[in-house]
PDB file of C-alpha atoms in Angstrom:
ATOM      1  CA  UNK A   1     -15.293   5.149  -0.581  1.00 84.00           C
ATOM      2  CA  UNK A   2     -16.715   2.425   1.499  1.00 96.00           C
ATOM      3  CA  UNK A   3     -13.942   1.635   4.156  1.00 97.00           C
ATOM      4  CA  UNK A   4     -15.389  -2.027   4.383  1.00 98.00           C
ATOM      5  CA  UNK A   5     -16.673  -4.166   1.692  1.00 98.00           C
ATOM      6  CA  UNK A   6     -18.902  -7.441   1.337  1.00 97.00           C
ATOM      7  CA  UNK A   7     -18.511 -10.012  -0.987  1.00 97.00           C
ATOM      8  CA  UNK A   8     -21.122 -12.821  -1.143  1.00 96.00           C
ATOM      9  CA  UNK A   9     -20.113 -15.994  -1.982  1.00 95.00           C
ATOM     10  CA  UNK A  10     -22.628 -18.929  -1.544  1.00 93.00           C
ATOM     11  CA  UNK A  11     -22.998 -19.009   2.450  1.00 95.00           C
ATOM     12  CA  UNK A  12     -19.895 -17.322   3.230  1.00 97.00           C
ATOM     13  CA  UNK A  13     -19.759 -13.263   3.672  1.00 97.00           C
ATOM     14  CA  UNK A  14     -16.320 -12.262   2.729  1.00 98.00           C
ATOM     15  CA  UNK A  15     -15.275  -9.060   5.339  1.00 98.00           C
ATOM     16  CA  UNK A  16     -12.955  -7.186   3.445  1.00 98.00           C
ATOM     17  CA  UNK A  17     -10.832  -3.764   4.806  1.00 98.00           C
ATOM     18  CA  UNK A  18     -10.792  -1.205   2.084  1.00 98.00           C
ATOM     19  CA  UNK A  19      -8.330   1.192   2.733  1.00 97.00           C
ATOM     20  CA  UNK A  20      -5.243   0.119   0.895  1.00 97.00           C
ATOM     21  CA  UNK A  21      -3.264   3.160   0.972  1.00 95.00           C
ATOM     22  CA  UNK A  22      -3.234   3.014   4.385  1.00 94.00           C
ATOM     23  CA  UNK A  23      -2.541  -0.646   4.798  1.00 96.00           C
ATOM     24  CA  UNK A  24      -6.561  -0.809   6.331  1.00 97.00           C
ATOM     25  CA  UNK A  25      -5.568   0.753   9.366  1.00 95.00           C
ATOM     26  CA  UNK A  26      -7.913   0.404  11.742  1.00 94.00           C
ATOM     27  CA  UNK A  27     -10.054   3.652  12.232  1.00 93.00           C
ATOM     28  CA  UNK A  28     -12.813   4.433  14.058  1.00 91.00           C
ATOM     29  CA  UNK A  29     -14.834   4.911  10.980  1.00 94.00           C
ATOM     30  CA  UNK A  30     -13.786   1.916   9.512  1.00 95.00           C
ATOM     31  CA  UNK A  31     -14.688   0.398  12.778  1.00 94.00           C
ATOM     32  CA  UNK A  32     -18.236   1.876  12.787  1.00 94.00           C
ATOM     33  CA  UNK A  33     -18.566   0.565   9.411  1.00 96.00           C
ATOM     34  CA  UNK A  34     -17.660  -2.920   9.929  1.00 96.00           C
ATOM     35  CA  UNK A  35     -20.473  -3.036  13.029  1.00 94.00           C
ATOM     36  CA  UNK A  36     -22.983  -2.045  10.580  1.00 95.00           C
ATOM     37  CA  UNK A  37     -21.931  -4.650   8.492  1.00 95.00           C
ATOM     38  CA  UNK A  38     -21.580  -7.501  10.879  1.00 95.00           C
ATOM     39  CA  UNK A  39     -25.280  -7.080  12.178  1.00 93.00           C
ATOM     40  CA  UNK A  40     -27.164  -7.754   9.583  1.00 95.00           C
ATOM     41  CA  UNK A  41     -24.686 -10.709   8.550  1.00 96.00           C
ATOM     42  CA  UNK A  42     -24.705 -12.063  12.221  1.00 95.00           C
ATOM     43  CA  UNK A  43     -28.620 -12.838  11.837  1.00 95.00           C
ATOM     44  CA  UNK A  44     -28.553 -13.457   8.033  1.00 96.00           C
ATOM     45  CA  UNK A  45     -29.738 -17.683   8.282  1.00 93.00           C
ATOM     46  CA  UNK A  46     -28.428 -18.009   4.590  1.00 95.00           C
ATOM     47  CA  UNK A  47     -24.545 -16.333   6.287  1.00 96.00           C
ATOM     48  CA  UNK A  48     -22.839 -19.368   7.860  1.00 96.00           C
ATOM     49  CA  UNK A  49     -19.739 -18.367   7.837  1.00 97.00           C
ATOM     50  CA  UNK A  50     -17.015 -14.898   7.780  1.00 98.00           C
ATOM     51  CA  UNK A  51     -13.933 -14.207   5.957  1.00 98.00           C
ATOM     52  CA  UNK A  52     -11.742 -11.404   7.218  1.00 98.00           C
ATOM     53  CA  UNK A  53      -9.610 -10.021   4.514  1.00 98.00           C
ATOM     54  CA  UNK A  54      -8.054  -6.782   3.987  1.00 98.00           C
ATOM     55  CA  UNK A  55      -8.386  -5.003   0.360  1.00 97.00           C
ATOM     56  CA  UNK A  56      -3.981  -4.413  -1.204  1.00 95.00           C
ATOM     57  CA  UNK A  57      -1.085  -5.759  -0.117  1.00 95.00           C
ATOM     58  CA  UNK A  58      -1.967  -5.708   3.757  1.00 97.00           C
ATOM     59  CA  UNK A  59      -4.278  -7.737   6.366  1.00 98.00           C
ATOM     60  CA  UNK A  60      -4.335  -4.680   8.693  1.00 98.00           C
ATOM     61  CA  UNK A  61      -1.504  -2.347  10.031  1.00 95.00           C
ATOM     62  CA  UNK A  62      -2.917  -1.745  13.198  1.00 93.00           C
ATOM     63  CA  UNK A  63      -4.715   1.133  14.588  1.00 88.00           C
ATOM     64  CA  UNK A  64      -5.371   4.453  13.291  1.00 83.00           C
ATOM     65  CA  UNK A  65      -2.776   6.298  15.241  1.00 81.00           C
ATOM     66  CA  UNK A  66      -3.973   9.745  13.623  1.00 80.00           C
ATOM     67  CA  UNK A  67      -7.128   9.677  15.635  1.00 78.00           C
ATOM     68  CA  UNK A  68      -6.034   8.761  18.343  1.00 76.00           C
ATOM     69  CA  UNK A  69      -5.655  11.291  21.463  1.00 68.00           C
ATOM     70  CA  UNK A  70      -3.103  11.256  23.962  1.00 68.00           C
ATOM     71  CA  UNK A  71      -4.073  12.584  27.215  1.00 65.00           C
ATOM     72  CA  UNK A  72      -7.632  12.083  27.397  1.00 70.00           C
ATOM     73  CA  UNK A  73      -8.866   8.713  29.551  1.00 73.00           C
ATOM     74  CA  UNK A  74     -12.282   9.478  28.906  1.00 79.00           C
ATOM     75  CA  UNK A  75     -12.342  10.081  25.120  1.00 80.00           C
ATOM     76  CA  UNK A  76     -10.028   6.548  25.392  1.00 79.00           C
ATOM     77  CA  UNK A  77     -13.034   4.664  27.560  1.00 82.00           C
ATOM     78  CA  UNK A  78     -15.790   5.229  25.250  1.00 82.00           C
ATOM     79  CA  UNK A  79     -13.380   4.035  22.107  1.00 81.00           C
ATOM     80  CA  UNK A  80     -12.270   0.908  23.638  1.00 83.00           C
ATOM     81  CA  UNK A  81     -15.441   0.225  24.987  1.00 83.00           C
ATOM     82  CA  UNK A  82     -17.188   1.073  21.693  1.00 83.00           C
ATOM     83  CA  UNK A  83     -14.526  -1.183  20.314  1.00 88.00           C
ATOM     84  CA  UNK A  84     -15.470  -4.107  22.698  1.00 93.00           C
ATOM     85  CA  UNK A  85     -18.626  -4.350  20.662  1.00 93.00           C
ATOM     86  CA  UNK A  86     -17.110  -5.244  17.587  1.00 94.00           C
ATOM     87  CA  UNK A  87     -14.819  -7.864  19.678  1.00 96.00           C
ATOM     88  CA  UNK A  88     -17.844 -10.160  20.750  1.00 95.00           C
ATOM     89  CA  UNK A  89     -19.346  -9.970  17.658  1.00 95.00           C
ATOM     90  CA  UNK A  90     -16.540 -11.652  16.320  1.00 96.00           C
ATOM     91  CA  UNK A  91     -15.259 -13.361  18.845  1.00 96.00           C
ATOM     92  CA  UNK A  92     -18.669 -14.793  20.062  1.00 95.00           C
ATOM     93  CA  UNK A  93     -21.012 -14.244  17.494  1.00 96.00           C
ATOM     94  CA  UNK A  94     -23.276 -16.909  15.605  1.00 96.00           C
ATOM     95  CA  UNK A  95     -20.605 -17.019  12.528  1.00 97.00           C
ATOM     96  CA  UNK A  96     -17.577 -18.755  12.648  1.00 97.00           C
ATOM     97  CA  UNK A  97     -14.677 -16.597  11.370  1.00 98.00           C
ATOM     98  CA  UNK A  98     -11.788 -17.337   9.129  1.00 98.00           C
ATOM     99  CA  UNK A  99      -8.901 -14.606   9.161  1.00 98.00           C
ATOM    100  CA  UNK A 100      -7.349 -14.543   5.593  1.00 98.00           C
ATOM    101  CA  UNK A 101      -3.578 -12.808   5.743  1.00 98.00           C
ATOM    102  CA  UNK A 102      -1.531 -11.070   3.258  1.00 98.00           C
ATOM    103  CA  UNK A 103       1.104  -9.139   4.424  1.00 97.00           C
ATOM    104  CA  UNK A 104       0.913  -6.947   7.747  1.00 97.00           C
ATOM    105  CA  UNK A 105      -1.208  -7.911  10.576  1.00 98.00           C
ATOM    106  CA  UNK A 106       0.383  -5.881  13.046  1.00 97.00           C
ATOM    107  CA  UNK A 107      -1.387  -4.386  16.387  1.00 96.00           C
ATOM    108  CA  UNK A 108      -4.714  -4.544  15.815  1.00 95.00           C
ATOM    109  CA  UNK A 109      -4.751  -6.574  12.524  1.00 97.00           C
ATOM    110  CA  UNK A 110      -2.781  -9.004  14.752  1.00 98.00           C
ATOM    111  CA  UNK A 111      -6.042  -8.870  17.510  1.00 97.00           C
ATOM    112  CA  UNK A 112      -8.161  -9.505  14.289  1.00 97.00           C
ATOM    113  CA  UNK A 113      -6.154 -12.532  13.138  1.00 98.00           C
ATOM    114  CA  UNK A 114      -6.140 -14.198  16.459  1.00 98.00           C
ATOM    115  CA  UNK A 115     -10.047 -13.308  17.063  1.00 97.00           C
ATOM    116  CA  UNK A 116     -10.721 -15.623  14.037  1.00 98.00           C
ATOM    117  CA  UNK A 117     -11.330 -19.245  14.570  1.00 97.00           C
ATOM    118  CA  UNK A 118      -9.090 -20.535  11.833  1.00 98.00           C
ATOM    119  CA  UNK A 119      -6.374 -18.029  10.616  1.00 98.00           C
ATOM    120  CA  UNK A 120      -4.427 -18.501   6.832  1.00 98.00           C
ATOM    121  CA  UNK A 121      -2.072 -16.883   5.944  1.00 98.00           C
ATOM    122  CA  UNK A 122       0.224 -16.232   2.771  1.00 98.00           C
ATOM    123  CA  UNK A 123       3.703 -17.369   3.842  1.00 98.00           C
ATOM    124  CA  UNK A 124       5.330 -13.589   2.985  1.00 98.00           C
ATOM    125  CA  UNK A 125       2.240 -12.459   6.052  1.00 98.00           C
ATOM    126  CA  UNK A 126       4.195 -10.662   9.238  1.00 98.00           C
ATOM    127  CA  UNK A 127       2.552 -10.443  12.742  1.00 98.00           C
ATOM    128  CA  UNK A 128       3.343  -8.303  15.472  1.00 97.00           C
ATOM    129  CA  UNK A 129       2.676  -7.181  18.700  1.00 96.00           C
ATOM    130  CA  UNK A 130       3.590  -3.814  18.107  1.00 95.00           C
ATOM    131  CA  UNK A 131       1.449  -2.060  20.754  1.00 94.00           C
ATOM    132  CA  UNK A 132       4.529  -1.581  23.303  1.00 93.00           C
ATOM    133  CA  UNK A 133       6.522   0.302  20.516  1.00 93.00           C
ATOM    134  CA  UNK A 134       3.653   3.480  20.963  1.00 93.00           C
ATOM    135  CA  UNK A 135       3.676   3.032  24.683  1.00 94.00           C
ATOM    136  CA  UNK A 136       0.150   0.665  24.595  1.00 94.00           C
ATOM    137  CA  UNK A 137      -0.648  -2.752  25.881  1.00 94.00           C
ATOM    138  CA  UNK A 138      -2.686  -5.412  23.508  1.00 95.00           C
ATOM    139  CA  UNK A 139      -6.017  -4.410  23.121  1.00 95.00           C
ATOM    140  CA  UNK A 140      -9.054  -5.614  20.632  1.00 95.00           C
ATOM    141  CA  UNK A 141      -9.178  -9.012  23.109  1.00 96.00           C
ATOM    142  CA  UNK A 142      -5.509  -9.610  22.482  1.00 97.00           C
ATOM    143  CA  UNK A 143      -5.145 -10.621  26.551  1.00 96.00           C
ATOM    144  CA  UNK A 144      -7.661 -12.982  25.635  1.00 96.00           C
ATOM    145  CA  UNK A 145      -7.376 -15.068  22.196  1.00 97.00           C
ATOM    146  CA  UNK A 146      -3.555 -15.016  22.077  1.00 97.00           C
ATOM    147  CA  UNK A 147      -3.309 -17.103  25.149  1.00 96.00           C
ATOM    148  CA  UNK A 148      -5.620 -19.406  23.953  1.00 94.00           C
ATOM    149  CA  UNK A 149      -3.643 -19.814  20.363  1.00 96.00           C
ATOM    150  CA  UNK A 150      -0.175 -19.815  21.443  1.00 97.00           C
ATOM    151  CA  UNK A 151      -0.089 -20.481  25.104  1.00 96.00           C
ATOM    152  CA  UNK A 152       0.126 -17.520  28.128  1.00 96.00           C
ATOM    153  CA  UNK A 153       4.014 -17.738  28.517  1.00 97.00           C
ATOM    154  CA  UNK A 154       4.544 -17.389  24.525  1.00 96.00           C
ATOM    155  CA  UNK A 155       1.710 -14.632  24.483  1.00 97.00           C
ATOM    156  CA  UNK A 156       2.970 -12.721  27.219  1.00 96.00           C
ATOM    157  CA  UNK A 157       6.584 -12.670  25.859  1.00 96.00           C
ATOM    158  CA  UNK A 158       5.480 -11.622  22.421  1.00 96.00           C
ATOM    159  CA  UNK A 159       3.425  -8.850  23.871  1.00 96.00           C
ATOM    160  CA  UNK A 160       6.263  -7.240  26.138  1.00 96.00           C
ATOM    161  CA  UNK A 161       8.961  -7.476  23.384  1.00 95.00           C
ATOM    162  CA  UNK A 162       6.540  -5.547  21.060  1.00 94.00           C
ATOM    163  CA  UNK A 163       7.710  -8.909  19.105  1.00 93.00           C
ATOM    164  CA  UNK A 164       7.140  -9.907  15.152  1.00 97.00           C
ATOM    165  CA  UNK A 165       6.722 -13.066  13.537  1.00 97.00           C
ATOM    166  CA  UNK A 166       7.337 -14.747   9.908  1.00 97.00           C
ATOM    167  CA  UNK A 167       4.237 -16.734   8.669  1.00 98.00           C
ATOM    168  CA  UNK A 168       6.311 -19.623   9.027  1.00 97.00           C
ATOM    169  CA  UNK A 169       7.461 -18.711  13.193  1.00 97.00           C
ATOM    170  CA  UNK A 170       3.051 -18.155  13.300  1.00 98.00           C
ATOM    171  CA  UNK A 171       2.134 -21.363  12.134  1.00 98.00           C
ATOM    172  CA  UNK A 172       4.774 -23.414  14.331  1.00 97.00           C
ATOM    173  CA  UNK A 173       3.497 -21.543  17.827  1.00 97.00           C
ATOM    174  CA  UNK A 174       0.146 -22.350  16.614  1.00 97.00           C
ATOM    175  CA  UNK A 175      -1.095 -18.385  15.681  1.00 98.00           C
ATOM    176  CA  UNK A 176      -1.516 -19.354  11.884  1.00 98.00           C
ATOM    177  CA  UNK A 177      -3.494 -22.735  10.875  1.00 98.00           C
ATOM    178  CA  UNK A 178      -2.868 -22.715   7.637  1.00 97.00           C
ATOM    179  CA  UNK A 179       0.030 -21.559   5.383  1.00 98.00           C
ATOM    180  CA  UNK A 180      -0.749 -20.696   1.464  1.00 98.00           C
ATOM    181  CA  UNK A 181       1.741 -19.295  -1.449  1.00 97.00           C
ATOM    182  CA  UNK A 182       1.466 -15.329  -1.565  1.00 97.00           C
ATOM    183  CA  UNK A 183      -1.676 -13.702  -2.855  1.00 97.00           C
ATOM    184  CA  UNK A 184      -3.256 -16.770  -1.894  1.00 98.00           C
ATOM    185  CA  UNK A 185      -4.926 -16.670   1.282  1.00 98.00           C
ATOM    186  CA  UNK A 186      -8.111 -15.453   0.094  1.00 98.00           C
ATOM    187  CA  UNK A 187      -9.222 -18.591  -1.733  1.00 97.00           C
ATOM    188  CA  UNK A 188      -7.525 -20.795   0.777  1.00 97.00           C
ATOM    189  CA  UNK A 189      -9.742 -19.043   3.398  1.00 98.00           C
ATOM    190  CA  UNK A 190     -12.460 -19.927   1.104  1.00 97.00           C
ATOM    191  CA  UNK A 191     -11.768 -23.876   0.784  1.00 96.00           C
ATOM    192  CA  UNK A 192     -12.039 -23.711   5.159  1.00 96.00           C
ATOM    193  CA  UNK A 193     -15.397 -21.985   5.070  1.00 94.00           C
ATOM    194  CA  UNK A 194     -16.477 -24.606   3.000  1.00 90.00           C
ATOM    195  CA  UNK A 195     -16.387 -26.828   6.229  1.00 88.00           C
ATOM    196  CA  UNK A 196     -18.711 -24.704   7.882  1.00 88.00           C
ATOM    197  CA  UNK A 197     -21.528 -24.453   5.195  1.00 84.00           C
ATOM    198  CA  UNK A 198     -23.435 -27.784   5.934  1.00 87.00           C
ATOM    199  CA  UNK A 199     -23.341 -27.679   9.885  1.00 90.00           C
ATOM    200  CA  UNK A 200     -25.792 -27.343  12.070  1.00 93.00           C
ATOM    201  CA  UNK A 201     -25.371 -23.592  12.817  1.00 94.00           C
ATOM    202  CA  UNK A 202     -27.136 -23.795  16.359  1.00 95.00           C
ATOM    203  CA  UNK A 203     -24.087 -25.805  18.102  1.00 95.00           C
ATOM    204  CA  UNK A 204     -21.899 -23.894  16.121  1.00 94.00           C
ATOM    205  CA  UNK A 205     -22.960 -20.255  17.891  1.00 94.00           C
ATOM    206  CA  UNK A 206     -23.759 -22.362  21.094  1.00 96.00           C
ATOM    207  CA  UNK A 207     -19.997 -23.691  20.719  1.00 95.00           C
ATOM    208  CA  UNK A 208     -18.801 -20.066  20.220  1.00 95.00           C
ATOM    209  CA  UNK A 209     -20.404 -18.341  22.641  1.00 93.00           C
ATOM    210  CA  UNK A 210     -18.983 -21.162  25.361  1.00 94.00           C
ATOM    211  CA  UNK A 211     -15.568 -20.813  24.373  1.00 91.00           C
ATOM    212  CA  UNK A 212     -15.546 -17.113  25.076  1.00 91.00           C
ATOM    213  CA  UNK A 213     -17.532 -17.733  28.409  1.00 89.00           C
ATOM    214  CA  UNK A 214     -15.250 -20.626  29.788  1.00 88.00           C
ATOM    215  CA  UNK A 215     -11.754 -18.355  28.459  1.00 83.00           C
ATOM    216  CA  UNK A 216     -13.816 -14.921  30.575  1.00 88.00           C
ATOM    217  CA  UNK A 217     -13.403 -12.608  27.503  1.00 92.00           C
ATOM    218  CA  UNK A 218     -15.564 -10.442  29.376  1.00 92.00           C
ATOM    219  CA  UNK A 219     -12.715 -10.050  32.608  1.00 93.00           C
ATOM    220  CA  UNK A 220     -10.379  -9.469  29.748  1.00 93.00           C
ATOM    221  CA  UNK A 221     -12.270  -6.093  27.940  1.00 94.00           C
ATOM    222  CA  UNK A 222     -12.748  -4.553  31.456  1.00 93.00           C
ATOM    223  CA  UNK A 223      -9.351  -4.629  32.054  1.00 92.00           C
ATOM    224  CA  UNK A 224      -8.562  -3.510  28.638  1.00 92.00           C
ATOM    225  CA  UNK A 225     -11.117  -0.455  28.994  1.00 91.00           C
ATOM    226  CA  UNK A 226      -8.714   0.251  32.504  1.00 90.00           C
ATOM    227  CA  UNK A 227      -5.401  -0.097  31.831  1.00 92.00           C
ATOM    228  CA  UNK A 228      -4.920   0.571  28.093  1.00 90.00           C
ATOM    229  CA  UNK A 229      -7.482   3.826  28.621  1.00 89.00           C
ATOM    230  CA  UNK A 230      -4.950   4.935  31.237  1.00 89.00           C
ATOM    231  CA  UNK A 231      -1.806   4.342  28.660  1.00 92.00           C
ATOM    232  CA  UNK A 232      -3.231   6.290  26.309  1.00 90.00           C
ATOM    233  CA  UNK A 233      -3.113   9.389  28.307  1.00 89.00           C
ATOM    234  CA  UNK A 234       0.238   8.468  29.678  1.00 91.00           C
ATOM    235  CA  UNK A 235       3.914  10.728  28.396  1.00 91.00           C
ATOM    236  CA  UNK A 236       5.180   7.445  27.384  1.00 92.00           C
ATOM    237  CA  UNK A 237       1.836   7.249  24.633  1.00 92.00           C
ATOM    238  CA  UNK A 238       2.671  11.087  23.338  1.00 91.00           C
ATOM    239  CA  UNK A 239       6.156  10.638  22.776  1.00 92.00           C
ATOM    240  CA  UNK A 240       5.326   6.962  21.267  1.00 90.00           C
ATOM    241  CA  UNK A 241       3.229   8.400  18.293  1.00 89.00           C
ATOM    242  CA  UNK A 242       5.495  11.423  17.612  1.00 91.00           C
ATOM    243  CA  UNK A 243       8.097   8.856  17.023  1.00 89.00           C
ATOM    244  CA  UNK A 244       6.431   6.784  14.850  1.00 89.00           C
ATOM    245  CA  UNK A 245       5.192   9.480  12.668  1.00 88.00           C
ATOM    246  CA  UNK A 246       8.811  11.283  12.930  1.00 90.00           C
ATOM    247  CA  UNK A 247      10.052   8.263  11.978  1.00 90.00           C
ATOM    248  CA  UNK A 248      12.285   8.138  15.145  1.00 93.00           C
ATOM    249  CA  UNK A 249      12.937   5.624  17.770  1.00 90.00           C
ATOM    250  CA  UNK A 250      10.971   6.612  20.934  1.00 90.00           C
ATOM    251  CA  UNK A 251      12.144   7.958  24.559  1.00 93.00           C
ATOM    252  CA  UNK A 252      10.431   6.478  27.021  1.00 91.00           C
ATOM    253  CA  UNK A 253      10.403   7.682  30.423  1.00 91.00           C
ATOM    254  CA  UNK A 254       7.687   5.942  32.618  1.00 90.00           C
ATOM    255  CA  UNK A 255       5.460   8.369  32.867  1.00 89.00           C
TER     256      UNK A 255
END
């Protein structure tokens, strides 16, 4: 089974996560699979615009905890900074990006969402900032977009509470731009793209690739690839996943 999927439709790609029984977690395979899908559509001329949709009754979960090993910083370098690839490419690519939510976008769904430069979501669509709750910072240029959407104070406090948000608590700090009924958000994605389809796609990329300059989305990955490469081989990150698949609350002990 193809862990991402592409839908045509006129000049938009749609982007969609396929693995529903596992609310698209984020894998590395899945990631792997969405680079080789976002090349070719990043120099397509007839592309002008992505959709970012997830395949069931999810956006994204969040990473793939499962593959994920604790105590190893340099196994953790090489993912993040493997991951950092896909990051640009969305967040500074040629295409513009529309996020389209249903249901969870939590972790890294919720670095996906706020990569995207409009996000819709259904109104029953929950965000959070889960990465705390496994003993992890943000990652996937979290440091760097969520600022940008909801302001550094809001962002920070979201990210240290491990917070979640309704749709409706989203849209009103500025993290959704659009609200849509349930089951909706693909097609109301859709009706935004449309926007994009007749511009001049030169200023467009040029406009893209300034924002993430002027915002240093580069400073943000390197410290990414330090700190959260370090957290993963902390106690805390260990005893963080063995609760969540336990189904526990965790112990942490700062260390």
């Amino acid at each position: 089974m193809a862990l991402i999927e592409i839908e045509r439709r006129d000049a938009t790609a749609i982007v969609r996560l396929n693995d529903p029984d596992r609310r698209n977690a984020l894998s590395p395979e899945m990631r792997a699979e969405m680079l080789d899908a976002l090349d070719p559509l990043m120099a397509d001329g007839a592309c002008r615009c992505l959709v970012l949709a997830g395949a069931g009754a999810s956006f994204c979960a969040g990473g793939d905890l499962k593959s994920m090993r604790s105590g190893d910083p340099i196994y953790a370098r090489h993912r993040m900074m493997a991951t950092h690839r896909l990051v640009r490419l969305l967040a500074a690519g040629p295409k513009p990006v529309v996020a389209a939510v249903e249901g969870h976008a939590f972790g890294a769904g919720l670095s996906l969402a706020a990569l995207a430069d409009v996000c819709v979501a259904s109104r029953a669509a929950t965000f959070g900032a889960v990465f705390g709750r496994v003993g992890l910072m943000a990652d996937l240029g979290l440091l760097w977009s969520l600022p940008q959407r909801i302001g550094a104070a809001r962002a920070k406090r979201l990210m240290l509470t491990a917070g979640v948000l309704g749709a409706d608590e989203a849209a009103e700090l500025g993290l959704v731009d659009a609200l849509c009924e349930p089951g909706g958000a693909l097609d109301a994605a859709l009706e935004v793209t449309a926007g994009f389809a007749d511009r001049a796609p030169l200023p467009v990329a040029a406009t893209r690739s300034a924002f993430a300059q002027m915002g240093d989305l580069d400073r943000a990955l390197a410290l990414e690839v330090d700190l959260q490469s370090a957290l993963m081989a902390s106690d805390d990150h260990t005893e963080g996943r063995a609760a969540f698949f336990e189904r526990r609350d965790p112990v942490f002990r700062g260390r």
